[in-house]
Amino acid sequence: MKKIAVFPGSFDPFTMGHEGIVKRALNLFDEIIIAVGANALKKSYYSLETREKMISKVFQGEPRVKVDHYEGLTVDYCKTNGAKYILRGLRTSADFEFERAIAQVNKAMASEIESVFLLTIPEHTPINSTIVRDIIRSGGDASRFVPATINLKDYKGEES
Ligand code: ADP
């Protein structure tokens, strides 16, 4: 049976940290679905469509990575797509506490699904989407924090 993992997140925008986690996880799973969460209550900078386009560009040569979006519970999305694993990245102990609660609740809701965590490489620890977004909004150059294949000038964000 194919080992499928879902990598859920906001990815607003997708960063080198996210890319690093997916690339390493390709050694562990047969297929990874990067699933952009559509959260009606959380205002995003890049539209869902733009985020999916950006991520697809990064993995265009890798057929084992799929890009999708979803609404609702991550465990329900996993079940619909035959995924038994939820992939998440850890940077700090704050990430750990946040992830622990989500993973334990997910486990209570769907015991057959395992959350798998990869610790980020030290160089990626300070990279987070909020800071990258702030740099972009303020007209700075954030290219070194996003995958080399993403040319930020090609994508327009939505001012809030
Ligand atoms: P969410 O809104 O669900 O936290 P994010 O897009 O911020 O979505 O992050 C998705 C996942 O990627 C989370 O598990 C997060 O901890 C992880 N992540 C974010 N930035 C990095 C990074 N620099 N290195 C490793 N993992 C990261």
PDB file of C-alpha atoms and ligand atoms in Angstrom:
ATOM      1  CA  MET A   1       0.000   0.000   0.000  1.00  0.00           C
ATOM      2  CA  LYS A   2       1.234   3.453  -0.893  1.00  0.00           C
ATOM      3  CA  LYS A   3       2.406   5.508   2.077  1.00  0.00           C
ATOM      4  CA  ILE A   4       0.693   8.858   1.653  1.00  0.00           C
ATOM      5  CA  ALA A   5       1.339  11.841   3.921  1.00  0.00           C
ATOM      6  CA  VAL A   6      -0.577  15.088   4.028  1.00  0.00           C
ATOM      7  CA  PHE A   7       1.457  18.214   4.774  1.00  0.00           C
ATOM      8  CA  PRO A   8      -1.196  20.706   5.883  1.00  0.00           C
ATOM      9  CA  GLY A   9      -0.596  24.390   6.447  1.00  0.00           C
ATOM     10  CA  SER A  10      -1.378  27.962   5.530  1.00  0.00           C
ATOM     11  CA  PHE A  11       1.795  28.362   3.443  1.00  0.00           C
ATOM     12  CA  ASP A  12       1.214  32.116   3.203  1.00  0.00           C
ATOM     13  CA  PRO A  13       3.735  32.018   1.551  1.00  0.00           C
ATOM     14  CA  PHE A  14       5.538  28.683   1.128  1.00  0.00           C
ATOM     15  CA  THR A  15       9.098  29.105   2.452  1.00  0.00           C
ATOM     16  CA  MET A  16      12.441  27.341   2.259  1.00  0.00           C
ATOM     17  CA  GLY A  17      11.607  25.826   5.640  1.00  0.00           C
ATOM     18  CA  HIS A  18       8.512  24.145   4.203  1.00  0.00           C
ATOM     19  CA  GLU A  19      10.451  23.024   1.125  1.00  0.00           C
ATOM     20  CA  GLY A  20      13.149  21.456   3.311  1.00  0.00           C
ATOM     21  CA  ILE A  21      10.599  19.429   5.254  1.00  0.00           C
ATOM     22  CA  VAL A  22       8.879  18.132   2.085  1.00  0.00           C
ATOM     23  CA  LYS A  23      12.153  17.177   0.406  1.00  0.00           C
ATOM     24  CA  ARG A  24      13.323  15.196   3.413  1.00  0.00           C
ATOM     25  CA  ALA A  25       9.926  13.552   3.839  1.00  0.00           C
ATOM     26  CA  LEU A  26      10.121  12.243   0.271  1.00  0.00           C
ATOM     27  CA  ASN A  27      12.617   9.716   1.670  1.00  0.00           C
ATOM     28  CA  LEU A  28       9.981   8.480   4.114  1.00  0.00           C
ATOM     29  CA  PHE A  29       6.744   8.466   2.096  1.00  0.00           C
ATOM     30  CA  ASP A  30       5.662   7.411  -1.401  1.00  0.00           C
ATOM     31  CA  GLU A  31       3.491  10.460  -1.907  1.00  0.00           C
ATOM     32  CA  ILE A  32       3.098  13.812  -0.181  1.00  0.00           C
ATOM     33  CA  ILE A  33       0.036  15.972  -0.580  1.00  0.00           C
ATOM     34  CA  ILE A  34       0.735  19.582   0.303  1.00  0.00           C
ATOM     35  CA  ALA A  35      -2.721  20.690   1.399  1.00  0.00           C
ATOM     36  CA  VAL A  36      -3.364  24.396   1.766  1.00  0.00           C
ATOM     37  CA  GLY A  37      -5.963  24.956   4.460  1.00  0.00           C
ATOM     38  CA  ALA A  38      -8.773  27.261   3.373  1.00  0.00           C
ATOM     39  CA  ASN A  39      -9.687  29.034   6.567  1.00  0.00           C
ATOM     40  CA  ALA A  40     -12.606  31.406   6.075  1.00  0.00           C
ATOM     41  CA  LEU A  41     -11.880  33.148   9.381  1.00  0.00           C
ATOM     42  CA  LYS A  42      -8.165  33.722   8.792  1.00  0.00           C
ATOM     43  CA  LYS A  43      -7.352  36.433   6.281  1.00  0.00           C
ATOM     44  CA  SER A  44      -4.484  35.470   4.023  1.00  0.00           C
ATOM     45  CA  TYR A  45      -2.053  37.661   2.088  1.00  0.00           C
ATOM     46  CA  TYR A  46      -1.818  35.385  -0.947  1.00  0.00           C
ATOM     47  CA  SER A  47      -5.053  33.907  -2.302  1.00  0.00           C
ATOM     48  CA  LEU A  48      -5.572  30.171  -2.125  1.00  0.00           C
ATOM     49  CA  GLU A  49      -5.099  29.933  -5.887  1.00  0.00           C
ATOM     50  CA  THR A  50      -1.830  31.901  -5.789  1.00  0.00           C
ATOM     51  CA  ARG A  51      -0.442  29.775  -2.956  1.00  0.00           C
ATOM     52  CA  GLU A  52      -1.277  26.567  -4.832  1.00  0.00           C
ATOM     53  CA  LYS A  53       0.357  27.925  -7.999  1.00  0.00           C
ATOM     54  CA  MET A  54       3.542  28.913  -6.133  1.00  0.00           C
ATOM     55  CA  ILE A  55       3.869  25.504  -4.467  1.00  0.00           C
ATOM     56  CA  SER A  56       3.134  23.627  -7.706  1.00  0.00           C
ATOM     57  CA  LYS A  57       5.977  25.535  -9.371  1.00  0.00           C
ATOM     58  CA  VAL A  58       8.421  24.369  -6.700  1.00  0.00           C
ATOM     59  CA  PHE A  59       7.543  20.691  -7.204  1.00  0.00           C
ATOM     60  CA  GLN A  60       6.728  20.679 -10.910  1.00  0.00           C
ATOM     61  CA  GLY A  61       9.389  18.035 -11.607  1.00  0.00           C
ATOM     62  CA  GLU A  62       8.410  15.797  -8.695  1.00  0.00           C
ATOM     63  CA  PRO A  63       5.390  13.589  -9.496  1.00  0.00           C
ATOM     64  CA  ARG A  64       5.292  12.253  -5.928  1.00  0.00           C
ATOM     65  CA  VAL A  65       4.265  15.671  -4.598  1.00  0.00           C
ATOM     66  CA  LYS A  66       0.671  16.809  -5.141  1.00  0.00           C
ATOM     67  CA  VAL A  67      -0.731  20.213  -4.271  1.00  0.00           C
ATOM     68  CA  ASP A  68      -4.311  20.701  -3.162  1.00  0.00           C
ATOM     69  CA  HIS A  69      -6.485  22.730  -0.790  1.00  0.00           C
ATOM     70  CA  TYR A  70      -9.110  21.733   1.715  1.00  0.00           C
ATOM     71  CA  GLU A  71     -11.694  23.005   4.135  1.00  0.00           C
ATOM     72  CA  GLY A  72     -12.666  21.373   7.385  1.00  0.00           C
ATOM     73  CA  LEU A  73     -10.803  18.859   9.486  1.00  0.00           C
ATOM     74  CA  THR A  74      -7.346  17.687   8.418  1.00  0.00           C
ATOM     75  CA  VAL A  75      -8.127  14.115   9.535  1.00  0.00           C
ATOM     76  CA  ASP A  76     -11.217  14.053   7.305  1.00  0.00           C
ATOM     77  CA  TYR A  77      -9.144  15.264   4.387  1.00  0.00           C
ATOM     78  CA  CYS A  78      -6.602  12.493   5.105  1.00  0.00           C
ATOM     79  CA  LYS A  79      -9.303   9.820   5.148  1.00  0.00           C
ATOM     80  CA  THR A  80     -10.797  11.018   1.850  1.00  0.00           C
ATOM     81  CA  ASN A  81      -7.363  10.866   0.241  1.00  0.00           C
ATOM     82  CA  GLY A  82      -6.140   7.572   1.706  1.00  0.00           C
ATOM     83  CA  ALA A  83      -3.407   9.264   3.760  1.00  0.00           C
ATOM     84  CA  LYS A  84      -2.338   7.632   7.028  1.00  0.00           C
ATOM     85  CA  TYR A  85       0.205  10.290   7.996  1.00  0.00           C
ATOM     86  CA  ILE A  86       0.127  13.988   8.817  1.00  0.00           C
ATOM     87  CA  LEU A  87       3.492  15.647   8.270  1.00  0.00           C
ATOM     88  CA  ARG A  88       4.500  18.718  10.283  1.00  0.00           C
ATOM     89  CA  GLY A  89       7.722  20.633  10.811  1.00  0.00           C
ATOM     90  CA  LEU A  90       9.178  21.633  14.180  1.00  0.00           C
ATOM     91  CA  ARG A  91      11.406  24.637  14.732  1.00  0.00           C
ATOM     92  CA  THR A  92      11.240  25.448  18.425  1.00  0.00           C
ATOM     93  CA  SER A  93       9.752  24.266  21.701  1.00  0.00           C
ATOM     94  CA  ALA A  94       6.865  26.674  21.065  1.00  0.00           C
ATOM     95  CA  ASP A  95       6.137  24.787  17.833  1.00  0.00           C
ATOM     96  CA  PHE A  96       6.292  21.560  19.786  1.00  0.00           C
ATOM     97  CA  GLU A  97       3.670  22.636  22.328  1.00  0.00           C
ATOM     98  CA  PHE A  98       1.349  23.874  19.593  1.00  0.00           C
ATOM     99  CA  GLU A  99       1.829  20.752  17.484  1.00  0.00           C
ATOM    100  CA  ARG A 100       1.475  18.432  20.449  1.00  0.00           C
ATOM    101  CA  ALA A 101      -2.049  19.633  21.200  1.00  0.00           C
ATOM    102  CA  ILE A 102      -3.158  19.392  17.565  1.00  0.00           C
ATOM    103  CA  ALA A 103      -1.610  15.948  17.096  1.00  0.00           C
ATOM    104  CA  GLN A 104      -3.141  14.559  20.272  1.00  0.00           C
ATOM    105  CA  VAL A 105      -6.582  15.859  19.352  1.00  0.00           C
ATOM    106  CA  ASN A 106      -6.203  14.469  15.823  1.00  0.00           C
ATOM    107  CA  LYS A 107      -5.188  11.118  17.314  1.00  0.00           C
ATOM    108  CA  ALA A 108      -8.296  11.109  19.504  1.00  0.00           C
ATOM    109  CA  MET A 109     -10.466  11.793  16.446  1.00  0.00           C
ATOM    110  CA  ALA A 110      -8.736   9.362  14.075  1.00  0.00           C
ATOM    111  CA  SER A 111      -6.552   6.761  15.800  1.00  0.00           C
ATOM    112  CA  GLU A 112      -5.403   5.215  12.494  1.00  0.00           C
ATOM    113  CA  ILE A 113      -3.650   8.426  11.437  1.00  0.00           C
ATOM    114  CA  GLU A 114      -0.132   9.162  12.735  1.00  0.00           C
ATOM    115  CA  SER A 115       1.399  12.621  12.973  1.00  0.00           C
ATOM    116  CA  VAL A 116       5.047  12.646  11.953  1.00  0.00           C
ATOM    117  CA  PHE A 117       7.362  15.530  12.849  1.00  0.00           C
ATOM    118  CA  LEU A 118      10.616  16.509  11.256  1.00  0.00           C
ATOM    119  CA  LEU A 119      12.925  18.868  13.091  1.00  0.00           C
ATOM    120  CA  THR A 120      14.023  21.689  10.841  1.00  0.00           C
ATOM    121  CA  ILE A 121      17.677  22.183   9.931  1.00  0.00           C
ATOM    122  CA  PRO A 122      19.280  24.982  12.032  1.00  0.00           C
ATOM    123  CA  GLU A 123      19.466  27.418   9.074  1.00  0.00           C
ATOM    124  CA  HIS A 124      15.677  27.221   8.627  1.00  0.00           C
ATOM    125  CA  THR A 125      14.741  27.702  12.290  1.00  0.00           C
ATOM    126  CA  PRO A 126      14.152  31.477  12.085  1.00  0.00           C
ATOM    127  CA  ILE A 127      12.172  31.329   8.838  1.00  0.00           C
ATOM    128  CA  ASN A 128       8.462  31.775   9.266  1.00  0.00           C
ATOM    129  CA  SER A 129       5.725  32.850   6.872  1.00  0.00           C
ATOM    130  CA  THR A 130       4.638  35.812   9.018  1.00  0.00           C
ATOM    131  CA  ILE A 131       8.059  37.450   8.862  1.00  0.00           C
ATOM    132  CA  VAL A 132       8.482  36.663   5.165  1.00  0.00           C
ATOM    133  CA  ARG A 133       5.047  38.217   4.508  1.00  0.00           C
ATOM    134  CA  ASP A 134       5.979  41.339   6.470  1.00  0.00           C
ATOM    135  CA  ILE A 135       9.171  41.757   4.429  1.00  0.00           C
ATOM    136  CA  ILE A 136       7.199  41.436   1.176  1.00  0.00           C
ATOM    137  CA  ARG A 137       4.471  43.858   2.344  1.00  0.00           C
ATOM    138  CA  SER A 138       7.144  46.381   3.312  1.00  0.00           C
ATOM    139  CA  GLY A 139       8.774  46.173  -0.105  1.00  0.00           C
ATOM    140  CA  GLY A 140      11.848  44.219   1.027  1.00  0.00           C
ATOM    141  CA  ASP A 141      13.605  41.371  -0.725  1.00  0.00           C
ATOM    142  CA  ALA A 142      12.435  38.076   0.762  1.00  0.00           C
ATOM    143  CA  SER A 143      13.787  35.884  -2.044  1.00  0.00           C
ATOM    144  CA  ARG A 144      16.419  34.217   0.121  1.00  0.00           C
ATOM    145  CA  PHE A 145      13.698  32.827   2.408  1.00  0.00           C
ATOM    146  CA  VAL A 146      11.555  31.195  -0.270  1.00  0.00           C
ATOM    147  CA  PRO A 147      12.471  28.322  -2.616  1.00  0.00           C
ATOM    148  CA  ALA A 148      14.726  29.424  -5.480  1.00  0.00           C
ATOM    149  CA  THR A 149      12.032  28.421  -8.005  1.00  0.00           C
ATOM    150  CA  ILE A 150       9.591  31.008  -6.623  1.00  0.00           C
ATOM    151  CA  ASN A 151      10.045  34.433  -8.165  1.00  0.00           C
ATOM    152  CA  LEU A 152       8.028  36.586  -5.765  1.00  0.00           C
ATOM    153  CA  LYS A 153       7.584  39.309  -8.385  1.00  0.00           C
ATOM    154  CA  ASP A 154       5.349  36.908 -10.355  1.00  0.00           C
ATOM    155  CA  TYR A 155       2.773  36.732  -7.571  1.00  0.00           C
ATOM    156  CA  LYS A 156       0.569  39.449  -6.220  1.00  0.00           C
ATOM    157  CA  GLY A 157      -0.608  39.528  -2.656  1.00  0.00           C
ATOM    158  CA  GLU A 158      -3.831  41.053  -1.413  1.00  0.00           C
ATOM    159  CA  GLU A 159      -3.510  44.011   0.894  1.00  0.00           C
ATOM    160  CA  SER A 160      -5.709  43.790   3.938  1.00  0.00           C
TER     161      SER A 160
HETATM  162  P1  ADP B   1       0.038  26.593   9.997  1.00  0.00           P
HETATM  163  O1  ADP B   1      -0.788  27.803   9.729  1.00  0.00           O
HETATM  164  O2  ADP B   1      -0.717  25.307   9.953  1.00  0.00           O
HETATM  165  O3  ADP B   1       0.978  26.686  11.178  1.00  0.00           O
HETATM  166  P2  ADP B   1       2.331  27.043   8.344  1.00  0.00           P
HETATM  167  O4  ADP B   1       2.294  27.312   6.883  1.00  0.00           O
HETATM  168  O5  ADP B   1       2.757  28.176   9.200  1.00  0.00           O
HETATM  169  O6  ADP B   1       0.914  26.508   8.686  1.00  0.00           O
HETATM  170  O7  ADP B   1       3.241  25.792   8.627  1.00  0.00           O
HETATM  171  C1  ADP B   1       2.987  24.493   8.138  1.00  0.00           C
HETATM  172  C2  ADP B   1       3.945  23.520   8.820  1.00  0.00           C
HETATM  173  O8  ADP B   1       5.286  23.834   8.462  1.00  0.00           O
HETATM  174  C3  ADP B   1       3.903  23.567  10.343  1.00  0.00           C
HETATM  175  O9  ADP B   1       4.115  22.263  10.842  1.00  0.00           O
HETATM  176  C4  ADP B   1       5.077  24.445  10.701  1.00  0.00           C
HETATM  177  O10 ADP B   1       5.577  24.157  11.984  1.00  0.00           O
HETATM  178  C5  ADP B   1       6.053  24.028   9.615  1.00  0.00           C
HETATM  179  N1  ADP B   1       7.056  25.070   9.354  1.00  0.00           N
HETATM  180  C6  ADP B   1       6.867  26.382   9.139  1.00  0.00           C
HETATM  181  N2  ADP B   1       8.031  27.031   8.930  1.00  0.00           N
HETATM  182  C7  ADP B   1       9.008  26.073   9.017  1.00  0.00           C
HETATM  183  C8  ADP B   1      10.446  26.099   8.952  1.00  0.00           C
HETATM  184  N3  ADP B   1      11.115  27.224   8.749  1.00  0.00           N
HETATM  185  N4  ADP B   1      11.107  24.923   9.100  1.00  0.00           N
HETATM  186  C9  ADP B   1      10.425  23.776   9.331  1.00  0.00           C
HETATM  187  N5  ADP B   1       9.082  23.691   9.432  1.00  0.00           N
HETATM  188  C10 ADP B   1       8.382  24.817   9.277  1.00  0.00           C
END
